[in-house]
JSON list of C-alpha atoms in Angstrom, two decimals:
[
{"chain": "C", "resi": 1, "resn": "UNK", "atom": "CA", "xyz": [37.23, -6.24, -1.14]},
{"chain": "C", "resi": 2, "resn": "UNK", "atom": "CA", "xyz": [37.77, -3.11, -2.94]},
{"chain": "C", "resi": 3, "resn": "UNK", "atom": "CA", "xyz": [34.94, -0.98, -4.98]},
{"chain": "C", "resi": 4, "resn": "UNK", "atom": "CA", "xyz": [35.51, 1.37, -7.99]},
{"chain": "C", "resi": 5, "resn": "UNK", "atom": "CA", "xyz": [32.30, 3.68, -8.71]},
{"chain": "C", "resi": 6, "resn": "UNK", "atom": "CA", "xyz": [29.33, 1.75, -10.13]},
{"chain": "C", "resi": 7, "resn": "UNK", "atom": "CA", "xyz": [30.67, -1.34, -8.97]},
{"chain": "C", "resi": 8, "resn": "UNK", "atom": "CA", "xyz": [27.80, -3.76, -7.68]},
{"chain": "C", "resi": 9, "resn": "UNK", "atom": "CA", "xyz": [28.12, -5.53, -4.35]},
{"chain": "C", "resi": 10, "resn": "UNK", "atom": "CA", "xyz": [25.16, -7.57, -4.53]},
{"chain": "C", "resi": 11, "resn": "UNK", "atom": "CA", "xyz": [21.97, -7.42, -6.51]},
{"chain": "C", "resi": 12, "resn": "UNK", "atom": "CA", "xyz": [18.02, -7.71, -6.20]},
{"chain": "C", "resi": 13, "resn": "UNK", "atom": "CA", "xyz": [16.67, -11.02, -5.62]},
{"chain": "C", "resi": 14, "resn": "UNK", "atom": "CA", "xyz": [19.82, -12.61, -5.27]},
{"chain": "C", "resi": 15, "resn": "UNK", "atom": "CA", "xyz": [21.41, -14.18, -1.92]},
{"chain": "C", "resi": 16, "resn": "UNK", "atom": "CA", "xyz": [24.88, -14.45, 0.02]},
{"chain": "C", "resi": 17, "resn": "UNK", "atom": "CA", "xyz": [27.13, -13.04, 2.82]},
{"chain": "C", "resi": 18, "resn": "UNK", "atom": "CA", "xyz": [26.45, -9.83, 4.96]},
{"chain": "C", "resi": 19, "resn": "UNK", "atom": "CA", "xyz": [28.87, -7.03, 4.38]},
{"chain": "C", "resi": 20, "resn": "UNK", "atom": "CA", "xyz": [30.41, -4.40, 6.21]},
{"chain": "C", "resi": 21, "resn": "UNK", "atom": "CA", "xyz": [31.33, -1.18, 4.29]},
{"chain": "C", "resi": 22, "resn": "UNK", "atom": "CA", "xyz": [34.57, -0.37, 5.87]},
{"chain": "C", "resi": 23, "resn": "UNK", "atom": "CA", "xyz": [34.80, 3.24, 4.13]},
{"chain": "C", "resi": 24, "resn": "UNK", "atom": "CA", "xyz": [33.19, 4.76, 1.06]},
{"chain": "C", "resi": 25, "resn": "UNK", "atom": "CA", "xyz": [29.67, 4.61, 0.69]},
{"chain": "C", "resi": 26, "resn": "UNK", "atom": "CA", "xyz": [27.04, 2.04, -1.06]},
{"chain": "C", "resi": 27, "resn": "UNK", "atom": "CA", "xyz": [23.36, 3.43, -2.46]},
{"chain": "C", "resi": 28, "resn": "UNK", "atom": "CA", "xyz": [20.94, 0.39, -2.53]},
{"chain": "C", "resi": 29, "resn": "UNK", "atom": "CA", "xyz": [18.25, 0.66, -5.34]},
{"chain": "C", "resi": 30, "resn": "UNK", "atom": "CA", "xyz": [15.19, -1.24, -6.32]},
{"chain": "C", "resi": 31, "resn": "UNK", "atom": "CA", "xyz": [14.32, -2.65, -9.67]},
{"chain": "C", "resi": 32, "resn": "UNK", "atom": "CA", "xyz": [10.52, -2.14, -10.06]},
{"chain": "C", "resi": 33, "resn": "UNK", "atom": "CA", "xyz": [8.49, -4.42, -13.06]},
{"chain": "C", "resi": 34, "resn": "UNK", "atom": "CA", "xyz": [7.53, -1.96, -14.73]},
{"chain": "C", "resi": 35, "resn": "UNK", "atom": "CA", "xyz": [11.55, -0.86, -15.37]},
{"chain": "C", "resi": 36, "resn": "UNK", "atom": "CA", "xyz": [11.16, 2.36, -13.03]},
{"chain": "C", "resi": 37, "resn": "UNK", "atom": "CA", "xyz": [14.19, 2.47, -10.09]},
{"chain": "C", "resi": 38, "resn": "UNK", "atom": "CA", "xyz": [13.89, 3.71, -6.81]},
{"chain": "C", "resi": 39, "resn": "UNK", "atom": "CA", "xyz": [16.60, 4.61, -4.56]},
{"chain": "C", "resi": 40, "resn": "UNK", "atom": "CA", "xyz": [15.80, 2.60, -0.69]},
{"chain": "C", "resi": 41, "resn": "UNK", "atom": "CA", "xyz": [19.00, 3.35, 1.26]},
{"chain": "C", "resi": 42, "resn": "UNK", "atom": "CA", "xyz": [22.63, 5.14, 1.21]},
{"chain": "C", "resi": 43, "resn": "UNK", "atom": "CA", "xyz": [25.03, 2.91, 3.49]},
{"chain": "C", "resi": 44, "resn": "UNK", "atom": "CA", "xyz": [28.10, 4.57, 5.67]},
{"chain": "C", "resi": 45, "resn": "UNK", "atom": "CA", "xyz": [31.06, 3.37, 6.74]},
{"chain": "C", "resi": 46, "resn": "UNK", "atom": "CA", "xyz": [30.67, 0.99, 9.79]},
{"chain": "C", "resi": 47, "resn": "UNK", "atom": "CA", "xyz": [27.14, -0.64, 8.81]},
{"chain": "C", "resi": 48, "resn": "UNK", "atom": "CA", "xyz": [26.52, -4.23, 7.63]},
{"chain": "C", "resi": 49, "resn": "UNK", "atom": "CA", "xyz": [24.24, -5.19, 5.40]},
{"chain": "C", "resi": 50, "resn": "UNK", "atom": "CA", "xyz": [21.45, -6.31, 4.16]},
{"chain": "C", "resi": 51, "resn": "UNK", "atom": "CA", "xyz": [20.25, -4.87, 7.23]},
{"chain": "C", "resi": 52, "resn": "UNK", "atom": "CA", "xyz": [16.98, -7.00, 7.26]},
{"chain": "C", "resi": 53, "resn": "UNK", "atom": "CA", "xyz": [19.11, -10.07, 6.94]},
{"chain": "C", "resi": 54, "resn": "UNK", "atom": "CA", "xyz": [20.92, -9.28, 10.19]},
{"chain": "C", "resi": 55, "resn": "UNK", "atom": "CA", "xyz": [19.40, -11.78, 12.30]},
{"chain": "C", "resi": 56, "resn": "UNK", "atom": "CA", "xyz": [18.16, -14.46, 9.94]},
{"chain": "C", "resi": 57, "resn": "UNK", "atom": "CA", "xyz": [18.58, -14.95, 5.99]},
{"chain": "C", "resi": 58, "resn": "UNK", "atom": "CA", "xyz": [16.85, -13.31, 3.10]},
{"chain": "C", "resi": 59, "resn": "UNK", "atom": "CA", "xyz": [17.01, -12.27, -0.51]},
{"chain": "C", "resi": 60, "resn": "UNK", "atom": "CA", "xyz": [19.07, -9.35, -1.00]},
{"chain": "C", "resi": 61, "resn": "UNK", "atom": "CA", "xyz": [15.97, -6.78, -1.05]},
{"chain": "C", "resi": 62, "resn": "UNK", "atom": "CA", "xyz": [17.68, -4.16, -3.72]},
{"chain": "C", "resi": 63, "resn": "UNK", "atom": "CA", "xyz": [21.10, -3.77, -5.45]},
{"chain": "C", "resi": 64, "resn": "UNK", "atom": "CA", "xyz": [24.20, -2.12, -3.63]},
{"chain": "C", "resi": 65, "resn": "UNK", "atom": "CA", "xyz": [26.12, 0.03, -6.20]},
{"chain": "C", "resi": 66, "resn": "UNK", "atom": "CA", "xyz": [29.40, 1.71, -5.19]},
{"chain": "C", "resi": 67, "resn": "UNK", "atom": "CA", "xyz": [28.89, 5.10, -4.94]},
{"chain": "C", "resi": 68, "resn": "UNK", "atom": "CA", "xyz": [32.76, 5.97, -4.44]},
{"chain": "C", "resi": 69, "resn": "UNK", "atom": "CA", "xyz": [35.78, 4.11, -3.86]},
{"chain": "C", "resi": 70, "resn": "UNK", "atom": "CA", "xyz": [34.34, 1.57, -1.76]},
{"chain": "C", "resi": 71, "resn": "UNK", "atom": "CA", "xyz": [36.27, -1.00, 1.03]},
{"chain": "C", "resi": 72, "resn": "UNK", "atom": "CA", "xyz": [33.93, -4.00, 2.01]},
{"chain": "C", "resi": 73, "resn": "UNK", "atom": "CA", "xyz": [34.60, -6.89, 4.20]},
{"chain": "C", "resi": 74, "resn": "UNK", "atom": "CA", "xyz": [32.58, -9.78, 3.38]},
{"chain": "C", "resi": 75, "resn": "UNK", "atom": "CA", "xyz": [31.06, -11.89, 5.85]},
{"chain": "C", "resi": 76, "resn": "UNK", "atom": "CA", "xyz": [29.81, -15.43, 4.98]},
{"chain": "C", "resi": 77, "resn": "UNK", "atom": "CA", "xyz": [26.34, -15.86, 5.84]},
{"chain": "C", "resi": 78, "resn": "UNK", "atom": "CA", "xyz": [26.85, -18.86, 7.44]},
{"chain": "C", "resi": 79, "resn": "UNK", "atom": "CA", "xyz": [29.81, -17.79, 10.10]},
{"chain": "C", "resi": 80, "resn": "UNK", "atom": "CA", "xyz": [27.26, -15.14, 10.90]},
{"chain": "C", "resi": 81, "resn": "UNK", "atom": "CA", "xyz": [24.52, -16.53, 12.08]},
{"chain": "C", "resi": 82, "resn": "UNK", "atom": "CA", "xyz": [26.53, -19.88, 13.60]},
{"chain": "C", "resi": 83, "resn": "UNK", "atom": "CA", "xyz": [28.53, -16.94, 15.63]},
{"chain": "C", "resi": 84, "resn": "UNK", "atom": "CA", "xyz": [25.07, -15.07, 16.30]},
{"chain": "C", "resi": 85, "resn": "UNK", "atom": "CA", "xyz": [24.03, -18.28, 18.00]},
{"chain": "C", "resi": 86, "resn": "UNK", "atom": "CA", "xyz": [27.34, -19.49, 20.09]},
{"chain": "C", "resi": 87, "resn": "UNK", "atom": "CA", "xyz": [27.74, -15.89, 21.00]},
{"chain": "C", "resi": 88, "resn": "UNK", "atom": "CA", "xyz": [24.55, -14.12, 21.92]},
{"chain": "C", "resi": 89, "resn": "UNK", "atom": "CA", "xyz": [26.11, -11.08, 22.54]},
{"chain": "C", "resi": 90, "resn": "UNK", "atom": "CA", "xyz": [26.55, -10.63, 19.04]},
{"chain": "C", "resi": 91, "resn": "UNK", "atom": "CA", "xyz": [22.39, -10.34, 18.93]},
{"chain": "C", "resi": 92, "resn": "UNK", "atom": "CA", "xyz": [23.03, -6.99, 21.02]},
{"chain": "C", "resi": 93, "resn": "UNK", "atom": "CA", "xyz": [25.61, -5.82, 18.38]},
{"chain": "C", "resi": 94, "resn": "UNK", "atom": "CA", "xyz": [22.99, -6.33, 15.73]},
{"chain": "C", "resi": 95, "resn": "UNK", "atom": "CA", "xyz": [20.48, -4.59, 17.85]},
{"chain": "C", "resi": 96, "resn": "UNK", "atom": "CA", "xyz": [22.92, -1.56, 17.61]},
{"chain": "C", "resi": 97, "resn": "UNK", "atom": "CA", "xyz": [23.43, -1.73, 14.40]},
{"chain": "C", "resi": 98, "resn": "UNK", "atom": "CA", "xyz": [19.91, -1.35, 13.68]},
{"chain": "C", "resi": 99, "resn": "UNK", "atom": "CA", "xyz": [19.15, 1.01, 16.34]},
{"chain": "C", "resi": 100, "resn": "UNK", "atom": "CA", "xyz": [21.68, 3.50, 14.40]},
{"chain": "C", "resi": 101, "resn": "UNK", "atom": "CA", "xyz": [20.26, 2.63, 10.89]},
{"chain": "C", "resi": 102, "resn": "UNK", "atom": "CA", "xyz": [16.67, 3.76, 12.78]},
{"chain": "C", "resi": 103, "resn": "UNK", "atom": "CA", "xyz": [17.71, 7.27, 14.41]},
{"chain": "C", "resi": 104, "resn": "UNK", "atom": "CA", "xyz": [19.55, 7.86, 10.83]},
{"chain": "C", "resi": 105, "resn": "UNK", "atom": "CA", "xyz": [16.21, 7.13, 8.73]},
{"chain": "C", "resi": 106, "resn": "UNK", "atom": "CA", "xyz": [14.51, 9.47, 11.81]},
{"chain": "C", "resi": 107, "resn": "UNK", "atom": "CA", "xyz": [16.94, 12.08, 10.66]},
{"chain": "C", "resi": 108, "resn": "UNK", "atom": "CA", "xyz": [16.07, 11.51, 7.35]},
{"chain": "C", "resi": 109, "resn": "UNK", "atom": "CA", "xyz": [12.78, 12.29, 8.02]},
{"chain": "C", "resi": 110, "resn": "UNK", "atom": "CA", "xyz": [13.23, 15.40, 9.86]},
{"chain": "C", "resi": 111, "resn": "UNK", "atom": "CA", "xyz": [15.09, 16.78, 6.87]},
{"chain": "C", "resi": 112, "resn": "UNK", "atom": "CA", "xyz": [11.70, 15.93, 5.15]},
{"chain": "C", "resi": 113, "resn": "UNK", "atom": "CA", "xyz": [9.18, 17.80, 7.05]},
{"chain": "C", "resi": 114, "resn": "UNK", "atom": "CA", "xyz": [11.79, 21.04, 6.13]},
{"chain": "C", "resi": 115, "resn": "UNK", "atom": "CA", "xyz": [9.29, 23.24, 4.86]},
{"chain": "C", "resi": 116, "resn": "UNK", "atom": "CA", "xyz": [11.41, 24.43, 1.86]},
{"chain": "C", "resi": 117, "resn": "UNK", "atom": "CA", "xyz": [12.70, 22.45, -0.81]},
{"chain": "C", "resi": 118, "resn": "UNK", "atom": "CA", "xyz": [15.81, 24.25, -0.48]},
{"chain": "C", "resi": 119, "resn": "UNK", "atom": "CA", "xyz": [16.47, 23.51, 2.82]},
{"chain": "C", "resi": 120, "resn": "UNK", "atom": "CA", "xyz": [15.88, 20.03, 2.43]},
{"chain": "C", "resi": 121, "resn": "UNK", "atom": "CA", "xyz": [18.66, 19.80, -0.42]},
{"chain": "C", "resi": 122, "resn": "UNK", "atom": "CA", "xyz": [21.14, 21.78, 2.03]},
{"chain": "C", "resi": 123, "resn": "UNK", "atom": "CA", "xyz": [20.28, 19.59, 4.58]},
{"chain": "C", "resi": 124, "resn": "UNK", "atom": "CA", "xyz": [21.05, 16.51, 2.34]},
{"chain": "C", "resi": 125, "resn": "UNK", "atom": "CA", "xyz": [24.36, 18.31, 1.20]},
{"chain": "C", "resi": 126, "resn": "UNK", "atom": "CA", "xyz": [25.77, 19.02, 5.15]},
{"chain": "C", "resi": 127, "resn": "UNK", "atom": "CA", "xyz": [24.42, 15.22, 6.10]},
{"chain": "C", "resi": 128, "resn": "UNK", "atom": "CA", "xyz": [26.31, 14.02, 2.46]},
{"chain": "C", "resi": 129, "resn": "UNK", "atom": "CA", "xyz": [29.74, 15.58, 3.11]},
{"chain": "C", "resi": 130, "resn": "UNK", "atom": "CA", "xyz": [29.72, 14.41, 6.77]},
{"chain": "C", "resi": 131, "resn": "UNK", "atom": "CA", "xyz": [30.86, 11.07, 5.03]},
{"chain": "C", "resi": 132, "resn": "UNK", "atom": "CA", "xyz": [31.77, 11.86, 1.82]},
{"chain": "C", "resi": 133, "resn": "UNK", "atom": "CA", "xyz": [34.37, 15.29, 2.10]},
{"chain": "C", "resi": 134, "resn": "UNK", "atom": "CA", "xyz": [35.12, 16.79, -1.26]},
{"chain": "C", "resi": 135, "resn": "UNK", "atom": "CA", "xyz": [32.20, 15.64, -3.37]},
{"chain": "C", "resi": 136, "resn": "UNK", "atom": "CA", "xyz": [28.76, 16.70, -3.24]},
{"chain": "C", "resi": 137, "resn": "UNK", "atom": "CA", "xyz": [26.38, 14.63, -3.49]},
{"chain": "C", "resi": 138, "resn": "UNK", "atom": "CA", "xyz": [25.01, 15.33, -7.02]},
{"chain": "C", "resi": 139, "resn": "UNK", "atom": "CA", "xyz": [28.47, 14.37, -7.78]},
{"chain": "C", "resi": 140, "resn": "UNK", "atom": "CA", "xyz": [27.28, 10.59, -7.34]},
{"chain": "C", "resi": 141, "resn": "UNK", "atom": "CA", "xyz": [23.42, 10.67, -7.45]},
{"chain": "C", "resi": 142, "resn": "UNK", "atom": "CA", "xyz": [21.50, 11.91, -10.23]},
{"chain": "C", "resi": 143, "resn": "UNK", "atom": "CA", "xyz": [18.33, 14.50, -9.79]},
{"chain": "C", "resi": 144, "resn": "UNK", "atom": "CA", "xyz": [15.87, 11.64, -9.19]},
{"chain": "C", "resi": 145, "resn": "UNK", "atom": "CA", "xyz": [17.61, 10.21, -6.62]},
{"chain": "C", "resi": 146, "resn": "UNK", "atom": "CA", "xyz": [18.19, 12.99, -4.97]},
{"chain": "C", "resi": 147, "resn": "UNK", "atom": "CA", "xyz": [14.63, 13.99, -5.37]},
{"chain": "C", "resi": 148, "resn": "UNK", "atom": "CA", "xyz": [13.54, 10.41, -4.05]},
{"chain": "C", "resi": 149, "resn": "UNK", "atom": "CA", "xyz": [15.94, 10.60, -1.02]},
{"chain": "C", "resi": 150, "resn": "UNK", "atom": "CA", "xyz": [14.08, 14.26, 0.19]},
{"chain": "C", "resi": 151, "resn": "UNK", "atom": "CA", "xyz": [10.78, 14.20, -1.07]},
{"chain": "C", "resi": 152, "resn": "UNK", "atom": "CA", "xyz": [11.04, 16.56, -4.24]},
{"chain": "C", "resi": 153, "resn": "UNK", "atom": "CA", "xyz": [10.29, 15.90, -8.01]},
{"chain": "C", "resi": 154, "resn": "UNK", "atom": "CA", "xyz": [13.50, 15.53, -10.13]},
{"chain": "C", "resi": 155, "resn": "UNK", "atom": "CA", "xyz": [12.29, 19.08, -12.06]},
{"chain": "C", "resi": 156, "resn": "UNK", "atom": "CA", "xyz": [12.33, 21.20, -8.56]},
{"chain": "C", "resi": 157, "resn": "UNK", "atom": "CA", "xyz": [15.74, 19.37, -7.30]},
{"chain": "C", "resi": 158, "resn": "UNK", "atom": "CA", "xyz": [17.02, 20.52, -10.68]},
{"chain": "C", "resi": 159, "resn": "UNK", "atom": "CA", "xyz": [15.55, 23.99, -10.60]},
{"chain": "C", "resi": 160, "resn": "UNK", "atom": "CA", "xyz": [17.16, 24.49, -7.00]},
{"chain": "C", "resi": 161, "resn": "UNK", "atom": "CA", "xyz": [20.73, 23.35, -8.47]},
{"chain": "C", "resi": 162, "resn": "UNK", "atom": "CA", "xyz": [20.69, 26.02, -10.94]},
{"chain": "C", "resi": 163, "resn": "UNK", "atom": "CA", "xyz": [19.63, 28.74, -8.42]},
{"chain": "C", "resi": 164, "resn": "UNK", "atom": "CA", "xyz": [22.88, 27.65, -7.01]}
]
């Protein structure tokens, strides 16, 4: 299934298949009551997801939105967890999958304990083009997101941009 920019894949609260982004690259956001949104997760090429529903079903937990041009291949829930269970080495290919999504959210929070704002935006930007070439990030997220992914407020993400 092909993406365009902005195009959502799934959204909060509902449920369906597991995907897996074949290229491009997916942010997943949550709609909080009080209106406010909050960006969870950014999803690279090779990972399925929901990543919490890996194992055993649940409610899509926030809204995938294209971030580029996306390619997904849709797995039906169903076929998953049948195969999971007639082929339990499939359990170990899970375990992998989610063993990668950890050490990237531990790299994530190295970049975080960067003592300057400024390197934790560069950081962002080198881990960014590593899967996106030819578009920086603030290309597809606005200031608040980016601010949300490293730990800044939107104002000092946007005072940093203008330094340049």
């Amino acid at each position: 299934m092909r993406l365009h920019k902005g195009d959502v894949l799934f959204r909060q609260g509902d449920r369906g298949p597991l995907y897996h982004l074949r290229e491009g690259m997916l942010k997943i956001v949550r709609l909080h009551p009080d209106g406010g949104v909050v960006l969870l997760n950014l999803i690279i090429p090779g990972e399925v997801i929901p990543h919490h529903s890996l194992l055993s079903p649940n409610d899509y937990h926030g809204t995938a939105v294209a971030l580029v041009e996306s390619e997904v291949d849709v797995l039906p829930a169903a076929d998953w967890y049948r195969q999971l269970e007639e082929e339990p080495v499939r359990y170990k290919q899970a375990a992998e999958v989610l063993q990668s999504r950890l050490r990237m959210m531990q790299q994530r929070m190295d970049s975080l304990t960067a003592p300057l704002p400024a390197d934790r935006l560069r950081l962002f930007r080198e881990w960014f083009s590593r899967y996106i070439r030819d578009t920086d990030v603030t290309d597809v997220l606005n200031q608040e997101e980016v601010g949300q992914w490293i730990g800044l407020r939107r104002e000092t993400v946007n005072r940093l941009l203008r330094k340049g």
